[in-house]
PDB file of C-alpha atoms in Angstrom:
ATOM      1  CA  MET P 741      42.729  26.866 -66.807  1.00 40.00           C
ATOM      2  CA  THR P 742      44.904  27.409 -63.993  1.00 40.00           C
ATOM      3  CA  GLU P 743      48.774  27.098 -64.220  1.00 38.00           C
ATOM      4  CA  SER P 744      48.729  24.124 -61.893  1.00 39.00           C
ATOM      5  CA  SER P 745      46.420  22.300 -63.950  1.00 37.00           C
ATOM      6  CA  ASN P 746      48.605  22.665 -66.657  1.00 37.00           C
ATOM      7  CA  GLN P 747      51.533  20.817 -64.864  1.00 37.00           C
ATOM      8  CA  ILE P 748      51.892  16.877 -65.697  1.00 35.00           C
ATOM      9  CA  SER P 749      51.246  14.790 -62.478  1.00 35.00           C
ATOM     10  CA  THR P 750      54.075  12.212 -62.929  1.00 36.00           C
ATOM     11  CA  THR P 751      55.798  10.989 -59.984  1.00 37.00           C
ATOM     12  CA  GLN P 752      57.713   7.573 -60.520  1.00 34.00           C
ATOM     13  CA  THR P 753      56.970   4.894 -58.006  1.00 34.00           C
ATOM     14  CA  GLU P 754      60.184   3.726 -56.166  1.00 36.00           C
ATOM     15  CA  ASP P 755      58.348   5.147 -53.099  1.00 36.00           C
ATOM     16  CA  LEU P 756      55.002   2.782 -53.331  1.00 37.00           C
ATOM     17  CA  GLU P 757      54.808   0.027 -51.267  1.00 39.00           C
ATOM     18  CA  GLN P 758      58.182  -2.377 -51.950  1.00 39.00           C
ATOM     19  CA  GLY P 759      56.825  -5.254 -50.468  1.00 45.00           C
ATOM     20  CA  ASN P 760      53.589  -5.544 -52.483  1.00 45.00           C
ATOM     21  CA  PRO P 761      54.033  -8.518 -54.685  1.00 44.00           C
ATOM     22  CA  ASN P 762      51.223  -7.290 -57.046  1.00 44.00           C
ATOM     23  CA  PHE P 763      53.034  -3.953 -57.437  1.00 44.00           C
ATOM     24  CA  THR P 764      53.564  -3.495 -61.345  1.00 45.00           C
ATOM     25  CA  GLY P 765      55.652  -0.397 -61.690  1.00 48.00           C
ATOM     26  CA  GLY P 766      55.309   2.802 -63.533  1.00 55.00           C
ATOM     27  CA  ASP P 767      54.495   6.321 -63.529  1.00 78.00           C
ATOM     28  CA  TYR P 768      51.637   7.756 -61.893  1.00 90.00           C
ATOM     29  CA  LEU P 769      49.384   9.415 -64.503  1.00 90.00           C
ATOM     30  CA  THR P 770      46.145  11.747 -64.728  1.00 91.00           C
ATOM     31  CA  PRO P 771      43.826  11.364 -67.205  1.00 92.00           C
ATOM     32  CA  TYR P 772      45.021  14.757 -68.377  1.00 88.00           C
ATOM     33  CA  SER P 773      48.772  13.851 -67.943  1.00 86.00           C
ATOM     34  CA  ALA P 774      48.519  10.670 -69.979  1.00 88.00           C
ATOM     35  CA  GLY P 775      47.024  12.214 -72.876  1.00 86.00           C
ATOM     36  CA  ILE P 776      49.802  14.992 -73.006  1.00 80.00           C
ATOM     37  CA  ARG P 777      52.593  12.452 -73.080  1.00 77.00           C
ATOM     38  CA  GLY P 778      54.302  12.658 -76.320  1.00 74.00           C
ATOM     39  CA  LEU P 779      52.766  15.541 -77.751  1.00 78.00           C
ATOM     40  CA  THR P 780      55.614  18.141 -78.577  1.00 78.00           C
ATOM     41  CA  GLU P 781      54.303  20.706 -81.008  1.00 82.00           C
ATOM     42  CA  GLU P 782      52.810  23.801 -79.477  1.00 81.00           C
ATOM     43  CA  GLU P 783      49.592  23.696 -81.564  1.00 78.00           C
ATOM     44  CA  ALA P 784      49.264  20.205 -80.461  1.00 80.00           C
ATOM     45  CA  LEU P 785      49.623  21.370 -76.737  1.00 78.00           C
ATOM     46  CA  THR P 786      47.221  24.046 -77.209  1.00 82.00           C
ATOM     47  CA  ASN P 787      44.374  22.020 -78.826  1.00 84.00           C
ATOM     48  CA  TYR P 788      44.852  19.082 -76.191  1.00 81.00           C
ATOM     49  CA  GLY P 789      44.766  21.643 -73.263  1.00 80.00           C
ATOM     50  CA  SER P 790      41.357  23.782 -75.249  1.00 83.00           C
ATOM     51  CA  LYS P 791      39.499  20.006 -74.673  1.00 85.00           C
ATOM     52  CA  PHE P 792      39.433  21.123 -70.799  1.00 87.00           C
ATOM     53  CA  ASN P 793      37.995  24.734 -71.001  1.00 86.00           C
ATOM     54  CA  PHE P 794      34.474  23.859 -70.647  1.00 88.00           C
ATOM     55  CA  ILE P 795      33.994  21.001 -68.260  1.00 92.00           C
ATOM     56  CA  SER P 796      32.534  21.057 -64.788  1.00 95.00           C
ATOM     57  CA  GLN P 797      34.665  21.679 -61.851  1.00 95.00           C
ATOM     58  CA  PRO P 798      33.911  17.913 -60.310  1.00 97.00           C
ATOM     59  CA  ILE P 799      35.176  16.318 -63.714  1.00 96.00           C
ATOM     60  CA  LYS P 800      38.206  18.688 -63.706  1.00 95.00           C
ATOM     61  CA  ASN P 801      38.795  17.179 -60.347  1.00 96.00           C
ATOM     62  CA  ILE P 802      39.080  13.682 -61.489  1.00 97.00           C
ATOM     63  CA  LEU P 803      40.880  14.371 -64.679  1.00 94.00           C
ATOM     64  CA  PHE P 804      43.394  16.652 -62.926  1.00 93.00           C
ATOM     65  CA  ASP P 805      43.840  15.444 -59.765  1.00 94.00           C
ATOM     66  CA  TYR P 806      46.598  13.505 -58.196  1.00 94.00           C
ATOM     67  CA  SER P 807      44.341  11.096 -56.353  1.00 96.00           C
ATOM     68  CA  THR P 808      42.984   9.723 -60.011  1.00 97.00           C
ATOM     69  CA  ALA P 809      46.817   8.980 -60.535  1.00 96.00           C
ATOM     70  CA  GLU P 810      47.040   7.165 -57.395  1.00 96.00           C
ATOM     71  CA  PHE P 811      43.762   5.165 -57.440  1.00 97.00           C
ATOM     72  CA  ILE P 812      44.857   3.938 -61.136  1.00 97.00           C
ATOM     73  CA  GLU P 813      48.322   2.931 -60.030  1.00 95.00           C
ATOM     74  CA  GLU P 814      47.673   1.791 -56.372  1.00 95.00           C
ATOM     75  CA  LYS P 815      43.883   0.465 -56.664  1.00 97.00           C
ATOM     76  CA  LEU P 816      43.550  -0.696 -60.140  1.00 97.00           C
ATOM     77  CA  GLY P 817      47.320  -1.386 -61.014  1.00 96.00           C
ATOM     78  CA  VAL P 818      47.791  -3.642 -57.687  1.00 96.00           C
ATOM     79  CA  LYS P 819      44.438  -5.383 -57.719  1.00 97.00           C
ATOM     80  CA  PHE P 820      44.195  -6.321 -61.295  1.00 97.00           C
ATOM     81  CA  GLY P 821      47.928  -6.668 -62.021  1.00 96.00           C
ATOM     82  CA  LEU P 822      48.129  -3.992 -64.858  1.00 96.00           C
ATOM     83  CA  ASP P 823      51.489  -2.885 -66.596  1.00 95.00           C
ATOM     84  CA  GLY P 824      52.341   0.539 -66.958  1.00 93.00           C
ATOM     85  CA  VAL P 825      50.703   0.460 -70.549  1.00 94.00           C
ATOM     86  CA  GLN P 826      47.509  -0.861 -69.560  1.00 96.00           C
ATOM     87  CA  LYS P 827      47.381   1.725 -66.648  1.00 96.00           C
ATOM     88  CA  LYS P 828      48.067   4.632 -69.221  1.00 94.00           C
ATOM     89  CA  GLU P 829      45.162   3.216 -71.557  1.00 96.00           C
ATOM     90  CA  ILE P 830      42.958   3.446 -68.293  1.00 97.00           C
ATOM     91  CA  ALA P 831      43.719   7.034 -67.815  1.00 97.00           C
ATOM     92  CA  ASN P 832      43.208   7.750 -71.389  1.00 95.00           C
ATOM     93  CA  LEU P 833      39.542   5.748 -71.550  1.00 97.00           C
ATOM     94  CA  ILE P 834      38.908   7.648 -68.371  1.00 98.00           C
ATOM     95  CA  ARG P 835      39.608  11.036 -69.717  1.00 96.00           C
ATOM     96  CA  GLU P 836      37.544  10.241 -73.019  1.00 95.00           C
ATOM     97  CA  VAL P 837      34.302   9.120 -70.811  1.00 97.00           C
ATOM     98  CA  LEU P 838      34.651  12.264 -68.508  1.00 97.00           C
ATOM     99  CA  LEU P 839      34.789  14.094 -72.015  1.00 95.00           C
ATOM    100  CA  GLY P 840      32.048  12.326 -73.437  1.00 95.00           C
ATOM    101  CA  ASN P 841      33.882  11.036 -76.311  1.00 95.00           C
ATOM    102  CA  ILE P 842      33.135   7.262 -75.435  1.00 96.00           C
ATOM    103  CA  PHE P 843      29.405   6.395 -74.212  1.00 97.00           C
ATOM    104  CA  VAL P 844      29.740   5.032 -70.461  1.00 95.00           C
ATOM    105  CA  GLY P 845      27.920   2.100 -71.950  1.00 95.00           C
ATOM    106  CA  ASP P 846      30.761   1.085 -73.824  1.00 97.00           C
ATOM    107  CA  PHE P 847      33.463   1.717 -71.392  1.00 97.00           C
ATOM    108  CA  THR P 848      33.596  -2.135 -70.225  1.00 97.00           C
ATOM    109  CA  GLN P 849      34.156  -3.218 -73.890  1.00 98.00           C
ATOM    110  CA  MET P 850      36.697  -0.171 -74.448  1.00 98.00           C
ATOM    111  CA  ILE P 851      38.563  -1.683 -71.501  1.00 98.00           C
ATOM    112  CA  GLN P 852      38.754  -5.227 -72.692  1.00 97.00           C
ATOM    113  CA  THR P 853      39.582  -4.101 -76.033  1.00 97.00           C
ATOM    114  CA  LYS P 854      42.563  -1.709 -75.264  1.00 96.00           C
ATOM    115  CA  LEU P 855      43.950  -3.442 -72.358  1.00 97.00           C
ATOM    116  CA  ASN P 856      43.758  -6.837 -74.272  1.00 96.00           C
ATOM    117  CA  ILE P 857      41.976  -8.638 -70.935  1.00 97.00           C
ATOM    118  CA  ASP P 858      38.940 -10.847 -70.615  1.00 96.00           C
ATOM    119  CA  GLU P 859      35.413  -9.639 -70.193  1.00 96.00           C
ATOM    120  CA  GLU P 860      35.191 -10.276 -66.518  1.00 97.00           C
ATOM    121  CA  LYS P 861      38.430  -8.296 -65.502  1.00 98.00           C
ATOM    122  CA  SER P 862      37.316  -5.656 -67.678  1.00 97.00           C
ATOM    123  CA  LYS P 863      33.479  -5.518 -65.987  1.00 98.00           C
ATOM    124  CA  ASN P 864      35.357  -5.421 -62.433  1.00 98.00           C
ATOM    125  CA  ILE P 865      37.700  -2.486 -63.462  1.00 98.00           C
ATOM    126  CA  ALA P 866      34.860  -0.448 -65.191  1.00 98.00           C
ATOM    127  CA  SER P 867      32.721  -1.500 -61.942  1.00 97.00           C
ATOM    128  CA  MET P 868      35.386   0.035 -59.690  1.00 98.00           C
ATOM    129  CA  ILE P 869      35.803   3.062 -61.545  1.00 98.00           C
ATOM    130  CA  VAL P 870      32.108   4.045 -61.898  1.00 97.00           C
ATOM    131  CA  GLY P 871      31.673   3.034 -58.145  1.00 97.00           C
ATOM    132  CA  GLU P 872      34.602   4.718 -56.543  1.00 97.00           C
ATOM    133  CA  LEU P 873      36.323   7.356 -58.618  1.00 98.00           C
ATOM    134  CA  PHE P 874      33.195   8.651 -60.710  1.00 98.00           C
ATOM    135  CA  GLN P 875      30.991   8.921 -57.642  1.00 97.00           C
ATOM    136  CA  PRO P 876      31.913  12.522 -56.734  1.00 96.00           C
ATOM    137  CA  ALA P 877      31.153  13.538 -60.336  1.00 97.00           C
ATOM    138  CA  LEU P 878      28.708  11.409 -61.333  1.00 96.00           C
ATOM    139  CA  GLU P 879      25.714  14.037 -62.071  1.00 97.00           C
ATOM    140  CA  SER P 880      28.119  16.130 -64.165  1.00 97.00           C
ATOM    141  CA  ILE P 881      29.051  12.746 -66.227  1.00 97.00           C
ATOM    142  CA  LYS P 882      25.589  11.894 -66.392  1.00 96.00           C
ATOM    143  CA  ALA P 883      24.791  15.478 -67.818  1.00 96.00           C
ATOM    144  CA  VAL P 884      27.846  15.303 -70.375  1.00 96.00           C
ATOM    145  CA  GLN P 885      26.693  11.839 -71.466  1.00 96.00           C
ATOM    146  CA  ARG P 886      22.955  12.962 -71.943  1.00 96.00           C
ATOM    147  CA  THR P 887      24.471  15.913 -74.038  1.00 95.00           C
ATOM    148  CA  LYS P 888      26.693  13.746 -76.272  1.00 94.00           C
ATOM    149  CA  PHE P 889      24.784  10.600 -76.845  1.00 96.00           C
ATOM    150  CA  PRO P 890      21.220  11.775 -76.493  1.00 94.00           C
ATOM    151  CA  GLU P 891      19.969   8.606 -78.657  1.00 90.00           C
ATOM    152  CA  ARG P 892      21.368   6.473 -76.080  1.00 86.00           C
TER     153      ARG P 892
END
């Protein structure tokens, strides 16, 4: 991993469009940085970082790139009125799908459960993530999913 990919991408949102009535506040978290928050022991940090060593570049781009944090905060957060905890959960769920720890077919249900929202809203969130955020890495994501879930 490069040194820049080890840095946590968080920025306070005071500079976000203050006039937006749907703005819910919070930190900008990438799927990587959402998972590293709260880890304090060096061994835990090392183990966490090692999860990302053998993934494709298109997936790394989604996991580490600040544009992913912006997508979660400014698009999903604003459109669906998500609070800070829900946005962190979305970042965590995105990471787990990209690493192949969650089957993409279970993504909508996981969003519904983790965010405590209705089915229609969770379907809309999942659809937006898959259709927009995952698009540049879709073939890599499919490969990971086929490897991790060959029976599905």
